[in-house]
PDB file of C-alpha atoms in Angstrom:
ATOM      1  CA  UNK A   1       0.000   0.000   0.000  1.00  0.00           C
ATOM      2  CA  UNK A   2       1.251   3.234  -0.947  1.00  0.00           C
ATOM      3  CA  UNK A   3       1.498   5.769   2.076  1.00  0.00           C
ATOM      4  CA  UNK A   4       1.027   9.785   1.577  1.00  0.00           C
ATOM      5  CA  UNK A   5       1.513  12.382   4.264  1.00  0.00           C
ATOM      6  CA  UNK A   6      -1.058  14.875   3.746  1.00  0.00           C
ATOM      7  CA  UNK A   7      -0.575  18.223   5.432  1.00  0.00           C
ATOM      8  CA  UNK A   8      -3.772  20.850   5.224  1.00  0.00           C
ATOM      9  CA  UNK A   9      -4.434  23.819   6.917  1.00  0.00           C
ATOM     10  CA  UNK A  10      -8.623  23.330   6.169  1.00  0.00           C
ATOM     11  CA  UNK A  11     -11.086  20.973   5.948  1.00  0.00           C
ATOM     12  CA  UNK A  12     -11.290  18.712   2.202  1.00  0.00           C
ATOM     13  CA  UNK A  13     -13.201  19.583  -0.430  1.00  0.00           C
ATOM     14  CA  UNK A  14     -15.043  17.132  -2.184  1.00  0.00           C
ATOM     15  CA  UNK A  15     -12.535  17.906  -5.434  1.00  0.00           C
ATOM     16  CA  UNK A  16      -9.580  17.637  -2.923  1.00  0.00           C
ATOM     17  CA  UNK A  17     -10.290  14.390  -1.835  1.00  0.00           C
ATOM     18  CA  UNK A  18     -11.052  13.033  -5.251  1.00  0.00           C
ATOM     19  CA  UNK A  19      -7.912  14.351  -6.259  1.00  0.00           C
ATOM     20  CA  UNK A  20      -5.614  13.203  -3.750  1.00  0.00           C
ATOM     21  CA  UNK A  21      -7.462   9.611  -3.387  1.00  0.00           C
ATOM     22  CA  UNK A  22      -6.817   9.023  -7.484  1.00  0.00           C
ATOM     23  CA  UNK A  23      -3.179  10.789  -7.803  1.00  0.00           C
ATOM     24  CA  UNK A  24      -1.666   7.111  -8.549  1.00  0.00           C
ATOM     25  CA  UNK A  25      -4.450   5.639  -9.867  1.00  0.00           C
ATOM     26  CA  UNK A  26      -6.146   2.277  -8.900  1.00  0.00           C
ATOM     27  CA  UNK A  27      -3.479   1.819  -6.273  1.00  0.00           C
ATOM     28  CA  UNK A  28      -4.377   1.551  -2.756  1.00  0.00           C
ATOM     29  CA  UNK A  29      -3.154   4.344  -0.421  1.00  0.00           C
ATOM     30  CA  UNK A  30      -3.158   5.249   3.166  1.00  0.00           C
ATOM     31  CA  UNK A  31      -3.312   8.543   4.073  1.00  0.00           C
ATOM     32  CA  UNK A  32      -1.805  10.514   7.580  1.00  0.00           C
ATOM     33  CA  UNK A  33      -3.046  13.664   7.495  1.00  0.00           C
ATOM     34  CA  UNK A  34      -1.413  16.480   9.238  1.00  0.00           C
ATOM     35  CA  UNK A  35      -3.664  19.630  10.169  1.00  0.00           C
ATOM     36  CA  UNK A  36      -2.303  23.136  11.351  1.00  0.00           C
ATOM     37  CA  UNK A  37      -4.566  25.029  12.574  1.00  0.00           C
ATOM     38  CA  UNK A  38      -4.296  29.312  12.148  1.00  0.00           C
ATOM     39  CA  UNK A  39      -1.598  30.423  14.475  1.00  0.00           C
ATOM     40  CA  UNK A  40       1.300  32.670  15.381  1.00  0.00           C
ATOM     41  CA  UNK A  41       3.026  30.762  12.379  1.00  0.00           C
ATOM     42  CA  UNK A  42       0.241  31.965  10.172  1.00  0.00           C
ATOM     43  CA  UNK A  43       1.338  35.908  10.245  1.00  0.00           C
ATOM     44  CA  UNK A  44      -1.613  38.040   9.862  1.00  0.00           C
ATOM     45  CA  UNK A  45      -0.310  40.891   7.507  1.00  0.00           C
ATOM     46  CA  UNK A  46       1.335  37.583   5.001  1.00  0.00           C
ATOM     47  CA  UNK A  47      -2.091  36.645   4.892  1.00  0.00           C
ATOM     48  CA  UNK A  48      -3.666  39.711   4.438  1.00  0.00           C
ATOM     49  CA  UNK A  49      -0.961  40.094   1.310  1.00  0.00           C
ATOM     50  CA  UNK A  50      -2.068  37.197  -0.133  1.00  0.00           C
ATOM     51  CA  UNK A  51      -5.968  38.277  -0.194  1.00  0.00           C
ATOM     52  CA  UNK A  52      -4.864  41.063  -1.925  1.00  0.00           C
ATOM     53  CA  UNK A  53      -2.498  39.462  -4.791  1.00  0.00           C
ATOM     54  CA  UNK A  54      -5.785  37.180  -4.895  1.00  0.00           C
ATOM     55  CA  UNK A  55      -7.850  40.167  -5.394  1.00  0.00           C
ATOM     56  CA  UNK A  56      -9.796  39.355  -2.292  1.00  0.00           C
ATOM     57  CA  UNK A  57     -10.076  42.496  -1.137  1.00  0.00           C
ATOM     58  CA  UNK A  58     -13.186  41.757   1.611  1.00  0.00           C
ATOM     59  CA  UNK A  59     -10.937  38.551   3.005  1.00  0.00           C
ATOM     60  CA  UNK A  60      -8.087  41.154   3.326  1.00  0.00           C
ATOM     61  CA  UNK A  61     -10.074  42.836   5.506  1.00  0.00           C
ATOM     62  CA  UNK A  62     -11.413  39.993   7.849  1.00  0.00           C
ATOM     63  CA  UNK A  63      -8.506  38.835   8.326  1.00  0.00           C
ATOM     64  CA  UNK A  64      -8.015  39.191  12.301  1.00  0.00           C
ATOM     65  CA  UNK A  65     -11.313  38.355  12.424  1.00  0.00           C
ATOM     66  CA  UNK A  66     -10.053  34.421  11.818  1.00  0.00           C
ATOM     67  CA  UNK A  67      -9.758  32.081  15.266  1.00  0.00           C
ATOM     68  CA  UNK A  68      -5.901  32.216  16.017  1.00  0.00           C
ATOM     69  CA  UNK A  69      -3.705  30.212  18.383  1.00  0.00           C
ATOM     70  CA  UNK A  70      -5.573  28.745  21.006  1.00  0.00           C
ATOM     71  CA  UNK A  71      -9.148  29.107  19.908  1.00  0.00           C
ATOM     72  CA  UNK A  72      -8.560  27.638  16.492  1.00  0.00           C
ATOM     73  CA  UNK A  73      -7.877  24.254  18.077  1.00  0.00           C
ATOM     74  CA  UNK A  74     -11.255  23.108  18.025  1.00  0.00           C
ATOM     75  CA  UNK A  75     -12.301  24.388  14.502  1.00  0.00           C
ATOM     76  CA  UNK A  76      -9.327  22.913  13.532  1.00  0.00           C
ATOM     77  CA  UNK A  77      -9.957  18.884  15.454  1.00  0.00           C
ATOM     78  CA  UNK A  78     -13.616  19.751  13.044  1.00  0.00           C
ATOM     79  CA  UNK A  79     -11.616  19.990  10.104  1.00  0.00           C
ATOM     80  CA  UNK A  80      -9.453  17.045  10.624  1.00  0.00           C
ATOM     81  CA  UNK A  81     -12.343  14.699  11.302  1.00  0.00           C
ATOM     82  CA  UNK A  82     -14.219  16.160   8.502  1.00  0.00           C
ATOM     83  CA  UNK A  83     -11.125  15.577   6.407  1.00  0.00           C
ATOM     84  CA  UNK A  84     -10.480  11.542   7.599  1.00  0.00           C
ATOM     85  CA  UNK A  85     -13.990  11.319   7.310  1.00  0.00           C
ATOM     86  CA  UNK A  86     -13.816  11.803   3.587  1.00  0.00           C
ATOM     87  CA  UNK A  87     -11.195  10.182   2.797  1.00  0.00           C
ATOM     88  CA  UNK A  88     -12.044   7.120   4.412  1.00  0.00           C
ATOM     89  CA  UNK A  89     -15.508   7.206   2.531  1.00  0.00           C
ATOM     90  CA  UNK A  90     -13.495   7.038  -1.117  1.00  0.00           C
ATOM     91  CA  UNK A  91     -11.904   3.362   0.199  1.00  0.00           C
ATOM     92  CA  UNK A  92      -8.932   4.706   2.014  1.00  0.00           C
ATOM     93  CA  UNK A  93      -7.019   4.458   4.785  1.00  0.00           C
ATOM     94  CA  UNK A  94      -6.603   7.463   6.872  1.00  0.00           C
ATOM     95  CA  UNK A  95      -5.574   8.872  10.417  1.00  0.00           C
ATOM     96  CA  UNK A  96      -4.572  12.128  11.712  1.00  0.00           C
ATOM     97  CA  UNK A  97      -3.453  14.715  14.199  1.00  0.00           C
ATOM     98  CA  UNK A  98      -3.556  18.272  14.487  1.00  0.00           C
ATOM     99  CA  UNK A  99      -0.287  19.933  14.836  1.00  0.00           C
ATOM    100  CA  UNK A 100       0.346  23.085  16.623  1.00  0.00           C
ATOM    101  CA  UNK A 101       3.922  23.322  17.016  1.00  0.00           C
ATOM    102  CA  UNK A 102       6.796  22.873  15.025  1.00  0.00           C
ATOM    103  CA  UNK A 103       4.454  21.465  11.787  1.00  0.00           C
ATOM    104  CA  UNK A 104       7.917  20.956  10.065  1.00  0.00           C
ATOM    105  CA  UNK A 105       9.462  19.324  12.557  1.00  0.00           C
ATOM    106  CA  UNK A 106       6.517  16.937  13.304  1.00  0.00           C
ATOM    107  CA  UNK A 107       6.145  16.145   9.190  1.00  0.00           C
ATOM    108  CA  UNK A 108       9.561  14.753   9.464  1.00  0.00           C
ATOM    109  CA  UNK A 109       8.688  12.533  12.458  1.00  0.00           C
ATOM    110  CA  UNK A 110       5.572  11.200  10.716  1.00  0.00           C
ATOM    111  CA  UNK A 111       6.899  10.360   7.528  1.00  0.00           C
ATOM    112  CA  UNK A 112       9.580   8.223   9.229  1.00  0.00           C
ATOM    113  CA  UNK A 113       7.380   6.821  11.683  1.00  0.00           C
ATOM    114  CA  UNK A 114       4.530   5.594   9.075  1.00  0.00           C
ATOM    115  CA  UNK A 115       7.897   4.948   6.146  1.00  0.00           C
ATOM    116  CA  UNK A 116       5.731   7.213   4.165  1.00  0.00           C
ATOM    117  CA  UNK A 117       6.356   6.847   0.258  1.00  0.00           C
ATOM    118  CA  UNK A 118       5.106  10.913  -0.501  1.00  0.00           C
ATOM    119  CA  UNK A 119       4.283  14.253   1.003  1.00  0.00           C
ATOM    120  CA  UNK A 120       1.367  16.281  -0.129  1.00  0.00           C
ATOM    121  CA  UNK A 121       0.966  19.379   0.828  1.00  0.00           C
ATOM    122  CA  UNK A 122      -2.207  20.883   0.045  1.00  0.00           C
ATOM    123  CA  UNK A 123      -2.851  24.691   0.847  1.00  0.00           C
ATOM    124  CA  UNK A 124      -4.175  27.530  -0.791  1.00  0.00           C
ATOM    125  CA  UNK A 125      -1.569  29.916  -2.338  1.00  0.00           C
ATOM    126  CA  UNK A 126       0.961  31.954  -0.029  1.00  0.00           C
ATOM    127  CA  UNK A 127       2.315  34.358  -2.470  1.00  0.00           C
ATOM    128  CA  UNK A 128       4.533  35.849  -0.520  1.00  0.00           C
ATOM    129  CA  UNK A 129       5.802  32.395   1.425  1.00  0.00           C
ATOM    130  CA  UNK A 130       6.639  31.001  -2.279  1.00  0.00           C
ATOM    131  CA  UNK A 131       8.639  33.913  -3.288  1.00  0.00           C
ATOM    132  CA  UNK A 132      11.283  33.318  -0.775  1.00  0.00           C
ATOM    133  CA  UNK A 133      10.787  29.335  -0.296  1.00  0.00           C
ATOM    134  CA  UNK A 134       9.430  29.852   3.155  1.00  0.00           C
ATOM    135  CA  UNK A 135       6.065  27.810   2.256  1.00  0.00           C
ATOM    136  CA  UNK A 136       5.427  24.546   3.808  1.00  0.00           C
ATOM    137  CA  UNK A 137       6.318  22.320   0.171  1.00  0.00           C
ATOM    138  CA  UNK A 138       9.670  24.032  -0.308  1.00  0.00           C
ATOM    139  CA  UNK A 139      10.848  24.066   3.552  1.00  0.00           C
ATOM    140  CA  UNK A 140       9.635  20.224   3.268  1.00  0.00           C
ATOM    141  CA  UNK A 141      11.666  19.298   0.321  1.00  0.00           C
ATOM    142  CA  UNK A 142      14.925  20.242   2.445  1.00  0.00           C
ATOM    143  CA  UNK A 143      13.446  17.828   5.793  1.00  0.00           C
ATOM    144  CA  UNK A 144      12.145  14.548   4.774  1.00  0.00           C
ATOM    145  CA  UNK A 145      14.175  12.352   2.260  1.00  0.00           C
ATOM    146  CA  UNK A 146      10.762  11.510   0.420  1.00  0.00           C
ATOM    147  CA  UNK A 147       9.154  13.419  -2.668  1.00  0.00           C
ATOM    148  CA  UNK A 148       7.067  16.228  -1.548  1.00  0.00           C
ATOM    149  CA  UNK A 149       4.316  17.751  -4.041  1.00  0.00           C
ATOM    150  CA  UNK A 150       2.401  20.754  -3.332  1.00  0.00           C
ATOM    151  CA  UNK A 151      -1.233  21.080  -4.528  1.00  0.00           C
ATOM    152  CA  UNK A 152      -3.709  24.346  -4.181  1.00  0.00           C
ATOM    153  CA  UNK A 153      -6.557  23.200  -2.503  1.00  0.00           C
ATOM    154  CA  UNK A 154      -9.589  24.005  -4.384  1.00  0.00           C
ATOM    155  CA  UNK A 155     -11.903  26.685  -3.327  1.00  0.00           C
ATOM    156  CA  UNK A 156     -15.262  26.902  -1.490  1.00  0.00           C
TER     157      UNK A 156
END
């Protein structure tokens, strides 16, 4: 069975999970999905950057309205069951965890631990992140000693 580590920062779409659940085909795969929920990590003003390159001038703006730290544990532990949930409904194998701290850190632990085959990283775009390799996929290309592929994460 092949074995992905999937990192998100919000719940699957239906199109996300078909995508990731049929990336290699008729193969069976197992899925450990990491979740990070918004934090200190997630800086407000990259964010509210982002909504503007996006043209999404309104999110700009509602930006510290979003659950940080602390209170976006729970929304988060939502998300990830939502997330396993669906996943496990197209015939796969998944678990999960939210991770707070140190996501990096913890992705390298998990792919050892589970001798994952592939990362996925699956996120919406971070304009600003990507320009100087500070996004999740390129910091995770230098960590875990598997292929890592980054995927946008199709909207609501």
């Amino acid at each position: 069975m092949f074995t992905s580590v999937l990192m998100i920062e919000k719940p699957l779409s239906p199109e996300d999970v078909e995508f990731v659940t049929t990336l290699h085909g008729d193969e069976p795969v197992s899925f450990v999905v990491l979740m990070q929920p918004r934090g200190d990590q997630a800086d407000l003003l990259l964010r509210a950057i982002d909504d503007v390159a996006l043209g999404e001038l309104r999110d700009a703006a509602r930006e510290g309205d979003e659950p940080e730290g602390g209170q976006a544990r729970q929304p988060a532990e939502l998300a990830l069951a939502h997330s396993l949930a669906e996943l496990r409904e197209q015939g796969s194998q998944a678990v999960g965890q939210v991770v707070e701290e140190h996501p990096l850190d913890r992705l390298k632990e998990v792919v050892a631990e589970s001798s994952a085959d592939e990362v996925i990283v699956l996120t919406e775009p971070h304009y600003v992140e990507e320009f100087f390799h500070r996004d999740w996929a390129s910091r995770a290309r230098h960590k875990v000693g598997v292929p890592v592929l980054k995927l946008f994460a199709h909207s609501e």
